Amino acid sequence: MNSINRRSVLLAGLGVAGAGALAACSSGSNATPALVNPSGSLVAATEKKRKGNGRTQNVTLTAAPAMLDLGGGLMAKSWAFSGQAPGKEIRVSAGDTLAAELSNQLPNRTTTSIHWHGVAMRNDMDGVPPVTQQAVRAGANFTYRFITDAPGTYFFHPHVGVQLDRALYAPLIVEDPKEPLCYDDEWVVVLDDWVDGVTGTPDDVLAELRQGMGGMAMGGHSSAGGHEGHDMGDMGGMDMGDDSPSPSASPSSGGMSMKFMLMGAESELLGGDAGDVKYPYHLVNGQVPADPAVYQGKPGKRVRLRLINAGGDTAYRVALGDHKLTITHTDGFPVEHQQVDALLIGMGERYDVLVTLGDGVFPLVALAEGKDATGMALVRTGSGSAPGATVRPKELNGKILTASQLRAAGDVRLPSKKVDRVHRVELTGGMEKYNWAINGKAYDMDDPAANPLTIEEGQRVRLDFVNSTEMWHPMHLHGHTYQLGDSGPRKDTAIVLPKKKLSVIFDADNPGQWMLHCHNAYHGEVGMMALVAYQA
């Protein structure tokens, strides 16, 4: 059942003044400083400074129910843009103005929006109800218009409920007119964990997770301060999360359904607990491994792979059998090149890599980190039989680099500068109550400007992510890219490991009210979000 979530209920009552004005002040008792209005003069002035080329690209995006063919005879009823998953790629050149008209044809009076993930744009086009806009009602249209001034690999998805765990996503590629990389072809690769229309809907998943594990008869494994993980001790006989196509019987403990909650997912790379959700499939470009998407190429050609993790709850370890990958970019920004066998990509992250193709048929495998399941596509440059759907190339266990080991390319590295403002961003919560939050407070959609992390235009800002939970979190900042440490890569989404601290810096150069949140769809929706807001 596609329930109308609390955001929809809130936004149904908003008038034509829009949500931006609503978010500009807090109704809470704490005195909140005046914040920059998402549609105000400061935002407009900043947009005028962006380097546009005067060219406009017009697209129409229709969000509607769709029956998707995931390959191998598997059909899934979902919601999608233009009836396909991923949605049709949008490709523009840096400096173009994108005018994207969203037509909401979703059922059951469901509201929606589009967030342009990773793009530093004008605040009122960021697509975050109720902060930057009024949600787009069913049957209504809304046009997003902004300058795409930073080249890179991006994507777009809704920012309402857990809609991003359906098929409402697609790549956005901003090409560089002065592209410094030399390559013969490129292939956009979108990774996704899939449940919708197969074993249930994302709303069903969220409803089960919200119950938490507190009601389960788990022996002595009670919560200690709400920061517990998934270590459930002896789960004898419980389905630990296979990837069979049909839903298994739902085991229960203490009366709680276990249809979607995943147990026993462990990863050293992710510092322990790997994920919450049991997905029956993992897709590469919308296809299951039994009927994979195929890239046709020629031996010796150099290909740029643009890798996008559009998943809801899964990090992927990605490798191309019998090939090395040269990492060139992450989250749209160039890094000092590094050659690896495999890379780890969390939800919301993007990596660009170069690969020189061999002769034959090779599996591009996305191992669902810690979940013992894979997605797969094929690279075919010559004759030969395709590997099996469960192939695990040796490169998956070879040299793996994570973002913290990369360095920003010199031309995008932030200059040394005194930090003007520091915010401690403690990641809190756990599985027992499923109470994920920031600084111990769940984000309140009914009072969106309460407890903002305030900054001022022109400041150098440091965010100290302190993960006090037992699980990793991919933390995404809207409207900006931050730098990991003094010389790490420029990113907008970074993995924060359990019980670890990650410090990032950015320059406050894009006024407005911006979300900061965990890009695990379910963690964010229950409250692991905060507002990074410019003071007026």
Coordinates of C-alpha atoms in Angstrom, one line a residue:
M1 CA 0.0 0.0 0.0
N2 CA 1.4 3.4 -0.9
S3 CA 0.6 5.4 2.1
I4 CA 0.6 9.2 2.2
N5 CA 3.5 10.0 4.4
R6 CA 3.8 12.8 7.0
R7 CA 5.5 15.1 4.5
S8 CA 2.6 14.8 2.2
V9 CA 0.1 15.5 5.0
L10 CA 2.0 18.6 6.0
L11 CA 2.4 19.9 2.5
A12 CA -1.2 19.4 1.5
G13 CA -2.0 22.4 3.7
L14 CA 0.5 24.8 2.3
G15 CA -0.7 27.8 0.4
V16 CA 0.8 29.4 -2.7
A17 CA 3.4 31.1 -0.6
G18 CA 5.3 27.8 -0.8
A19 CA 7.4 25.9 1.7
G20 CA 10.5 28.2 1.5
A21 CA 8.8 30.9 3.5
L22 CA 7.6 28.3 6.0
A23 CA 11.1 27.1 6.6
A24 CA 12.5 30.5 7.1
C25 CA 11.4 30.7 10.7
S26 CA 10.9 28.2 13.4
S27 CA 7.8 27.8 15.5
G28 CA 9.8 26.2 18.3
S29 CA 10.5 27.8 21.6
N30 CA 14.2 28.2 21.0
A31 CA 15.2 31.5 19.4
T32 CA 16.3 30.7 15.9
P33 CA 18.4 33.3 14.0
A34 CA 16.8 34.7 10.8
L35 CA 17.8 32.4 7.9
V36 CA 18.3 33.1 4.2
N37 CA 15.1 32.5 2.3
P38 CA 15.5 29.8 -0.3
S39 CA 13.9 32.1 -2.9
G40 CA 15.4 35.3 -1.6
S41 CA 17.6 38.0 -3.1
L42 CA 20.8 36.4 -1.9
V43 CA 20.1 33.2 -3.6
A44 CA 19.2 35.1 -6.8
A45 CA 22.3 37.1 -6.7
T46 CA 24.5 34.0 -6.3
E47 CA 22.8 32.4 -9.3
K48 CA 23.6 35.5 -11.4
K49 CA 27.3 35.0 -10.7
R50 CA 27.3 31.4 -12.1
K51 CA 29.0 30.9 -15.4
G52 CA 26.2 30.2 -17.9
N53 CA 26.6 29.9 -21.6
G54 CA 23.1 31.1 -22.5
R55 CA 22.0 27.7 -23.8
T56 CA 18.9 26.0 -22.3
Q57 CA 18.1 22.3 -22.4
N58 CA 14.5 21.4 -21.9
V59 CA 13.3 18.0 -20.7
T60 CA 10.1 16.5 -19.3
L61 CA 10.1 14.0 -16.5
T62 CA 6.9 12.1 -15.9
A63 CA 6.7 10.3 -12.6
A64 CA 4.2 7.5 -13.0
P65 CA 3.4 3.9 -12.2
A66 CA 5.3 1.4 -14.4
M67 CA 5.7 -2.3 -15.0
L68 CA 9.4 -2.8 -15.2
D69 CA 11.2 -5.6 -17.0
L70 CA 14.2 -6.4 -14.8
G71 CA 15.4 -9.2 -17.1
G72 CA 15.1 -13.0 -17.0
G73 CA 11.3 -12.8 -17.0
L74 CA 11.2 -10.8 -13.8
M75 CA 8.5 -8.0 -13.9
A76 CA 8.2 -5.5 -11.1
K77 CA 5.4 -3.0 -10.5
S78 CA 7.0 0.3 -9.4
W79 CA 7.1 4.0 -10.0
A80 CA 9.5 5.4 -12.6
F81 CA 10.4 8.2 -14.9
S82 CA 9.2 7.5 -18.5
G83 CA 8.5 3.9 -17.6
Q84 CA 12.1 2.7 -17.3
A85 CA 14.8 2.0 -14.7
P86 CA 17.1 3.8 -14.5
G87 CA 15.3 6.7 -16.0
K88 CA 16.6 8.2 -19.3
E89 CA 20.0 9.9 -18.8
I90 CA 20.1 13.7 -19.0
R91 CA 23.3 15.0 -20.5
V92 CA 24.2 18.7 -20.6
S93 CA 27.3 20.7 -21.0
A94 CA 28.8 22.8 -18.2
G95 CA 27.2 26.3 -18.3
D96 CA 23.9 25.0 -19.8
T97 CA 20.7 25.9 -18.1
L98 CA 18.6 22.8 -17.4
A99 CA 14.8 23.3 -17.5
A100 CA 13.3 20.1 -16.3
E101 CA 9.5 19.9 -16.0
L102 CA 8.3 17.3 -13.5
S103 CA 4.9 15.9 -14.2
N104 CA 3.5 14.1 -11.2
Q105 CA 1.3 11.2 -12.3
L106 CA 1.8 9.1 -9.2
P107 CA -1.3 7.4 -7.7
N108 CA -3.1 7.9 -4.4
R109 CA -2.6 11.6 -4.3
T110 CA 1.1 11.0 -3.7
T111 CA 3.3 14.1 -3.7
T112 CA 6.9 14.1 -5.0
S113 CA 9.9 16.3 -6.0
I114 CA 13.2 16.0 -7.7
H115 CA 16.6 16.5 -5.9
W116 CA 19.5 17.1 -8.2
H117 CA 22.1 15.1 -6.2
G118 CA 25.5 16.7 -5.9
V119 CA 24.8 19.8 -8.0
A120 CA 25.6 23.1 -6.4
M121 CA 22.6 25.0 -7.6
R122 CA 20.2 27.7 -6.5
N123 CA 18.6 26.8 -3.3
D124 CA 14.9 27.0 -4.4
M125 CA 15.6 24.4 -7.1
D126 CA 17.1 21.8 -4.7
G127 CA 13.8 19.8 -4.5
V128 CA 13.5 19.3 -0.8
P129 CA 9.9 19.7 0.6
P130 CA 9.1 21.4 2.9
V131 CA 12.4 23.3 3.1
T132 CA 13.1 24.6 -0.4
Q133 CA 9.7 24.1 -2.2
Q134 CA 6.2 23.0 -1.8
A135 CA 5.9 19.3 -2.8
V136 CA 4.5 18.7 -6.2
R137 CA 1.0 17.4 -5.9
A138 CA -0.4 14.5 -7.8
G139 CA -1.6 15.7 -11.2
A140 CA 0.5 18.9 -11.0
N141 CA 3.7 20.0 -12.8
F142 CA 6.8 21.9 -11.6
T143 CA 9.7 23.2 -13.6
Y144 CA 13.2 23.1 -12.1
R145 CA 15.5 25.6 -13.8
F146 CA 19.2 26.1 -12.9
I147 CA 22.6 26.5 -14.3
T148 CA 24.8 23.4 -14.4
D149 CA 28.2 25.1 -14.0
A150 CA 30.2 22.2 -12.5
P151 CA 31.1 19.2 -14.8
G152 CA 30.7 15.8 -13.3
T153 CA 28.7 12.6 -12.7
Y154 CA 25.5 13.3 -10.9
F155 CA 22.0 11.8 -10.6
F156 CA 18.5 12.8 -9.5
H157 CA 15.8 11.3 -7.4
P158 CA 12.8 12.3 -5.2
H159 CA 13.2 13.8 -1.7
V160 CA 9.9 12.7 -0.4
G161 CA 9.5 9.7 1.9
V162 CA 11.4 6.6 0.7
Q163 CA 10.6 7.2 -3.0
L164 CA 14.2 7.0 -4.0
D165 CA 14.1 3.2 -3.3
R166 CA 11.7 2.9 -6.2
A167 CA 12.7 3.5 -9.8
L168 CA 12.5 7.3 -9.7
Y169 CA 16.1 8.0 -10.5
A170 CA 18.3 8.7 -13.5
P171 CA 21.8 9.9 -14.3
L172 CA 22.7 13.6 -14.8
I173 CA 25.9 14.0 -16.7
V174 CA 27.5 17.4 -17.0
E175 CA 30.2 17.3 -19.6
D176 CA 33.3 19.5 -19.5
P177 CA 33.7 21.5 -22.8
K178 CA 37.5 21.4 -22.0
E179 CA 37.6 17.7 -20.9
P180 CA 41.2 17.0 -19.9
L181 CA 40.8 13.2 -19.8
C182 CA 41.6 11.2 -22.9
Y183 CA 39.3 8.2 -23.7
D184 CA 37.5 6.6 -26.6
D185 CA 34.1 6.0 -25.1
E186 CA 32.1 6.1 -21.9
W187 CA 29.6 3.9 -20.1
V188 CA 27.3 5.1 -17.3
V189 CA 26.7 2.4 -14.8
V190 CA 23.9 2.7 -12.2
L191 CA 23.8 0.3 -9.2
D192 CA 20.6 -0.3 -7.2
D193 CA 19.3 -2.6 -4.6
W194 CA 15.8 -3.8 -5.5
V195 CA 12.7 -4.7 -3.5
D196 CA 9.8 -2.7 -5.0
G197 CA 7.1 -4.8 -6.6
V198 CA 8.9 -8.1 -5.8
T199 CA 8.7 -8.8 -2.1
G200 CA 7.0 -5.5 -1.1
T201 CA 7.3 -1.8 -1.4
P202 CA 9.8 0.6 0.3
D203 CA 6.9 1.8 2.4
D204 CA 6.4 -1.8 3.6
V205 CA 10.1 -2.0 4.4
L206 CA 10.0 1.3 6.4
A207 CA 6.9 0.2 8.3
E208 CA 8.7 -3.0 9.4
L209 CA 12.0 -1.2 10.3
R210 CA 10.1 1.4 12.3
Q211 CA 9.0 -1.3 14.7
G212 CA 12.7 -1.7 15.6
M213 CA 14.0 -4.8 17.3
G214 CA 13.0 -3.8 20.9
G215 CA 10.0 -6.0 20.8
M216 CA 11.9 -9.1 19.7
A217 CA 12.8 -11.9 22.1
M218 CA 16.5 -11.6 21.7
G219 CA 17.7 -12.9 25.0
G220 CA 20.3 -10.7 26.7
H221 CA 21.0 -8.5 23.7
S222 CA 19.3 -5.4 25.0
S223 CA 20.1 -1.8 24.1
A224 CA 22.9 0.1 25.7
G225 CA 22.1 3.8 25.2
G226 CA 20.3 3.2 21.9
H227 CA 23.6 2.7 19.9
E228 CA 23.3 -1.0 19.4
G229 CA 23.9 -2.7 16.1
H230 CA 22.7 -5.9 14.4
D231 CA 24.7 -8.4 16.4
M232 CA 21.8 -10.6 17.4
G233 CA 23.6 -13.5 18.9
D234 CA 22.2 -16.9 18.1
M235 CA 19.6 -16.5 15.5
G236 CA 19.2 -20.2 15.0
G237 CA 17.0 -21.1 12.0
M238 CA 16.3 -17.5 11.0
D239 CA 16.6 -16.6 7.3
M240 CA 19.7 -14.5 7.2
G241 CA 19.1 -12.9 3.9
D242 CA 19.6 -14.9 0.8
D243 CA 18.9 -13.4 -2.6
S244 CA 16.4 -15.9 -3.9
P245 CA 13.7 -14.4 -6.2
S246 CA 10.7 -15.3 -4.1
P247 CA 10.1 -14.0 -0.6
S248 CA 10.8 -16.5 2.1
A249 CA 8.4 -17.3 4.8
S250 CA 8.5 -14.4 7.3
P251 CA 10.1 -15.7 10.5
S252 CA 9.1 -13.9 13.6
S253 CA 10.4 -13.4 17.1
G254 CA 8.4 -11.7 19.8
G255 CA 5.6 -11.3 17.4
M256 CA 7.6 -9.1 14.9
S257 CA 7.6 -9.7 11.2
M258 CA 11.1 -10.3 9.7
K259 CA 10.2 -10.1 6.0
F260 CA 12.5 -7.2 5.2
M261 CA 15.0 -6.8 8.0
L262 CA 18.4 -8.2 7.3
M263 CA 20.4 -10.0 9.9
G264 CA 24.1 -10.9 10.0
A265 CA 25.4 -8.6 7.3
E266 CA 29.0 -7.9 8.2
S267 CA 31.8 -6.1 6.4
E268 CA 35.3 -5.2 7.5
L269 CA 35.4 -2.4 4.9
L270 CA 32.3 -0.9 6.5
G271 CA 33.5 -1.4 10.1
G272 CA 31.0 -4.1 11.0
D273 CA 27.3 -3.9 10.3
A274 CA 26.7 -3.6 6.5
G275 CA 22.9 -2.9 6.2
D276 CA 19.4 -3.1 7.4
V277 CA 17.4 -4.4 4.5
K278 CA 17.0 -7.8 2.8
Y279 CA 16.9 -7.1 -1.0
P280 CA 15.9 -9.9 -3.3
Y281 CA 17.9 -8.4 -6.2
H282 CA 20.8 -6.1 -7.0
L283 CA 20.6 -4.4 -10.4
V284 CA 23.2 -2.9 -12.8
N285 CA 21.5 -0.6 -15.2
G286 CA 18.1 -2.0 -14.3
Q287 CA 18.9 -5.6 -15.0
V288 CA 19.4 -8.7 -12.8
P289 CA 22.6 -10.8 -13.1
A290 CA 20.7 -13.6 -14.9
D291 CA 19.9 -11.3 -17.8
P292 CA 22.6 -8.6 -17.6
A293 CA 23.1 -5.3 -19.3
V294 CA 25.9 -5.6 -21.9
Y295 CA 28.4 -3.0 -23.0
Q296 CA 29.8 -3.7 -26.5
G297 CA 33.3 -2.4 -27.0
K298 CA 36.6 -3.1 -28.8
P299 CA 39.9 -4.5 -27.4
G300 CA 42.4 -1.9 -26.6
K301 CA 39.9 1.0 -26.3
R302 CA 40.0 3.2 -23.3
V303 CA 36.6 3.6 -21.6
R304 CA 35.4 6.0 -18.9
L305 CA 33.0 4.3 -16.5
R306 CA 30.7 6.6 -14.6
L307 CA 29.6 4.6 -11.6
I308 CA 26.5 5.8 -9.6
N309 CA 25.1 4.1 -6.5
A310 CA 21.4 4.8 -6.5
G311 CA 20.6 2.2 -3.9
G312 CA 18.7 2.6 -0.6
D313 CA 20.7 0.6 1.9
T314 CA 23.6 -1.1 0.1
A315 CA 27.3 -0.2 -0.5
Y316 CA 28.8 -2.0 -3.4
R317 CA 32.3 -3.3 -4.0
V318 CA 32.8 -3.0 -7.8
A319 CA 35.3 -4.7 -10.0
L320 CA 35.7 -5.6 -13.7
G321 CA 37.1 -9.1 -14.2
D322 CA 40.7 -9.3 -15.5
H323 CA 41.0 -5.5 -15.5
K324 CA 42.5 -2.7 -13.5
L325 CA 40.5 0.5 -12.8
T326 CA 42.1 3.9 -12.7
I327 CA 40.1 6.2 -10.4
T328 CA 39.9 9.8 -11.9
H329 CA 36.9 11.4 -10.1
T330 CA 34.6 11.0 -7.1
D331 CA 31.3 12.8 -6.8
G332 CA 32.1 14.8 -9.9
F333 CA 35.5 16.2 -8.8
P334 CA 38.9 15.1 -10.1
V335 CA 41.3 13.3 -7.9
E336 CA 45.0 12.3 -8.3
H337 CA 44.7 9.1 -10.4
Q338 CA 45.0 5.8 -8.5
Q339 CA 44.9 2.4 -10.0
V340 CA 42.9 -0.3 -8.1
D341 CA 41.4 -3.7 -8.6
A342 CA 38.1 -2.7 -7.0
L343 CA 36.4 0.2 -5.2
L344 CA 33.8 0.7 -2.5
I345 CA 30.8 3.0 -3.3
G346 CA 28.2 3.9 -0.8
M347 CA 24.7 5.1 -1.5
G348 CA 24.7 8.5 -3.2
E349 CA 28.4 8.3 -4.1
R350 CA 29.7 8.4 -7.7
Y351 CA 33.1 7.4 -9.0
D352 CA 34.6 7.8 -12.5
V353 CA 37.2 5.3 -13.6
L354 CA 39.2 4.6 -16.7
V355 CA 39.8 1.1 -18.0
T356 CA 41.6 -0.2 -21.1
L357 CA 39.5 -3.1 -22.4
G358 CA 40.9 -6.6 -23.0
D359 CA 39.7 -9.1 -25.6
G360 CA 36.8 -11.3 -24.6
V361 CA 33.7 -11.2 -22.3
F362 CA 34.2 -9.8 -18.8
P363 CA 31.9 -9.5 -15.8
L364 CA 31.4 -6.1 -14.2
V365 CA 30.4 -7.2 -10.7
A366 CA 28.8 -5.1 -7.9
L367 CA 29.2 -7.1 -4.7
A368 CA 26.6 -6.0 -2.2
E369 CA 29.1 -5.4 0.6
G370 CA 28.5 -7.6 3.5
K371 CA 25.3 -9.0 2.1
D372 CA 26.7 -12.0 0.1
A373 CA 24.8 -11.0 -3.1
T374 CA 25.8 -9.4 -6.4
G375 CA 24.7 -7.4 -9.3
M376 CA 26.4 -7.9 -12.7
A377 CA 26.7 -6.5 -16.2
L378 CA 28.9 -7.7 -19.0
V379 CA 31.6 -6.0 -21.1
R380 CA 31.9 -7.8 -24.4
T381 CA 34.8 -7.0 -26.8
G382 CA 35.1 -10.3 -28.6
S383 CA 34.0 -13.9 -28.7
G384 CA 33.5 -16.1 -25.7
S385 CA 30.8 -17.3 -23.4
A386 CA 29.3 -15.2 -20.7
P387 CA 30.3 -16.0 -17.1
G388 CA 27.6 -17.2 -14.7
A389 CA 25.3 -14.9 -12.8
T390 CA 27.1 -15.6 -9.5
V391 CA 30.7 -15.0 -10.7
R392 CA 33.1 -13.4 -8.2
P393 CA 36.2 -12.1 -10.0
K394 CA 39.4 -12.2 -8.1
E395 CA 39.7 -8.4 -8.3
L396 CA 37.0 -8.1 -5.7
N397 CA 39.6 -9.2 -3.2
G398 CA 42.5 -7.3 -4.6
K399 CA 43.6 -3.7 -4.0
I400 CA 40.7 -1.7 -2.9
L401 CA 40.8 2.1 -2.2
T402 CA 38.2 4.0 -0.2
A403 CA 37.7 7.8 -0.4
S404 CA 39.9 8.6 2.6
Q405 CA 42.9 7.2 0.6
L406 CA 42.4 9.6 -2.3
R407 CA 43.7 13.1 -2.8
A408 CA 42.0 16.0 -4.5
A409 CA 43.5 17.1 -7.8
G410 CA 45.5 20.2 -7.3
D411 CA 43.1 22.5 -9.3
V412 CA 40.1 21.7 -7.1
R413 CA 41.9 21.4 -3.7
L414 CA 40.7 24.0 -1.2
P415 CA 43.3 26.6 -0.3
S416 CA 44.5 26.6 3.2
K417 CA 42.4 28.9 5.3
K418 CA 41.4 29.5 8.9
V419 CA 38.2 27.7 9.8
D420 CA 35.6 30.2 10.9
R421 CA 32.9 27.8 12.2
V422 CA 32.9 24.2 13.4
H423 CA 29.8 22.0 13.9
R424 CA 29.9 18.7 15.7
V425 CA 27.5 16.4 13.8
E426 CA 27.0 13.3 16.0
L427 CA 25.3 10.4 14.3
T428 CA 23.1 8.7 16.9
G429 CA 20.5 5.9 17.2
G430 CA 20.3 2.2 16.6
M431 CA 18.3 -0.8 15.5
E432 CA 16.4 -1.5 18.7
K433 CA 14.2 1.5 18.4
Y434 CA 15.2 2.4 14.8
N435 CA 15.8 5.9 16.1
W436 CA 18.5 7.2 13.7
A437 CA 19.2 10.9 14.3
I438 CA 21.7 13.7 14.3
N439 CA 22.9 15.1 17.7
G440 CA 20.3 12.9 19.3
K441 CA 17.3 14.7 17.6
A442 CA 15.3 13.3 14.8
Y443 CA 14.6 15.9 12.1
D444 CA 11.1 17.3 12.4
M445 CA 9.3 17.9 9.1
D446 CA 6.6 19.8 11.0
D447 CA 9.3 22.3 12.2
P448 CA 11.9 22.1 9.5
A449 CA 14.0 25.1 10.7
A450 CA 14.3 23.9 14.3
N451 CA 17.9 23.3 15.5
P452 CA 19.7 24.4 12.4
L453 CA 23.4 24.2 12.0
T454 CA 24.0 27.9 11.1
I455 CA 26.7 29.3 8.9
E456 CA 27.4 32.6 7.3
E457 CA 28.3 33.4 3.7
G458 CA 32.1 33.6 3.1
Q459 CA 33.0 31.4 6.1
R460 CA 35.3 28.3 5.9
V461 CA 33.2 25.7 7.7
R462 CA 34.3 22.4 9.3
L463 CA 31.8 19.6 10.0
D464 CA 33.0 16.9 12.4
F465 CA 31.0 13.8 11.8
V466 CA 31.2 11.7 15.0
N467 CA 29.6 8.3 14.5
S468 CA 28.5 7.0 17.9
T469 CA 26.4 4.2 16.3
E470 CA 27.3 0.6 15.4
M471 CA 26.6 1.2 11.7
W472 CA 28.2 3.1 8.8
H473 CA 26.4 6.2 7.3
P474 CA 27.0 7.9 3.9
M475 CA 26.5 11.5 4.8
H476 CA 25.4 13.8 2.0
L477 CA 25.4 17.6 2.1
H478 CA 23.2 19.5 -0.4
G479 CA 24.4 22.5 -2.4
H480 CA 28.1 22.2 -1.7
T481 CA 31.1 19.9 -2.0
Y482 CA 33.3 19.4 1.0
Q483 CA 36.9 18.2 1.2
L484 CA 37.9 15.3 3.4
G485 CA 40.6 16.7 5.7
D486 CA 43.4 19.0 4.4
S487 CA 44.0 17.4 1.0
G488 CA 41.5 14.6 0.6
P489 CA 39.0 14.4 -2.3
R490 CA 36.2 16.9 -2.9
K491 CA 32.9 15.1 -2.3
D492 CA 29.3 15.7 -1.4
T493 CA 28.7 12.2 0.1
A494 CA 31.1 10.4 2.3
I495 CA 31.1 7.2 4.3
V496 CA 31.4 7.7 8.1
L497 CA 32.4 4.4 9.7
P498 CA 31.0 3.2 13.1
K499 CA 32.7 4.6 16.2
K500 CA 34.9 6.9 13.9
K501 CA 35.2 10.6 13.3
L502 CA 35.4 12.2 9.9
S503 CA 36.2 15.9 9.5
V504 CA 35.3 17.8 6.3
I505 CA 35.7 21.4 5.3
F506 CA 33.9 23.6 2.8
D507 CA 33.5 27.2 1.9
A508 CA 30.0 28.8 2.5
D509 CA 29.5 30.1 -1.0
N510 CA 25.9 29.1 -1.9
P511 CA 23.4 30.8 0.3
G512 CA 20.2 29.1 1.4
Q513 CA 18.9 26.3 3.5
W514 CA 20.5 22.9 2.8
M515 CA 19.9 19.4 4.0
L516 CA 22.6 17.3 5.6
H517 CA 21.6 13.7 5.9
C518 CA 22.4 10.0 5.8
H519 CA 21.8 8.7 2.3
N520 CA 20.5 5.4 3.7
A521 CA 16.9 6.0 2.6
Y522 CA 15.5 4.5 5.8
H523 CA 17.9 6.2 8.2
G524 CA 17.2 9.6 6.6
E525 CA 13.5 9.2 6.6
V526 CA 13.2 8.3 10.3
G527 CA 15.3 11.4 11.3
M528 CA 19.0 11.3 10.5
M529 CA 18.8 14.7 8.8
A530 CA 19.7 18.2 9.8
L531 CA 19.5 21.7 8.2
V532 CA 22.7 23.6 7.3
A533 CA 21.3 27.1 7.0
Y534 CA 22.9 30.4 6.2
Q535 CA 22.1 33.3 8.6
A536 CA 20.4 36.2 6.9

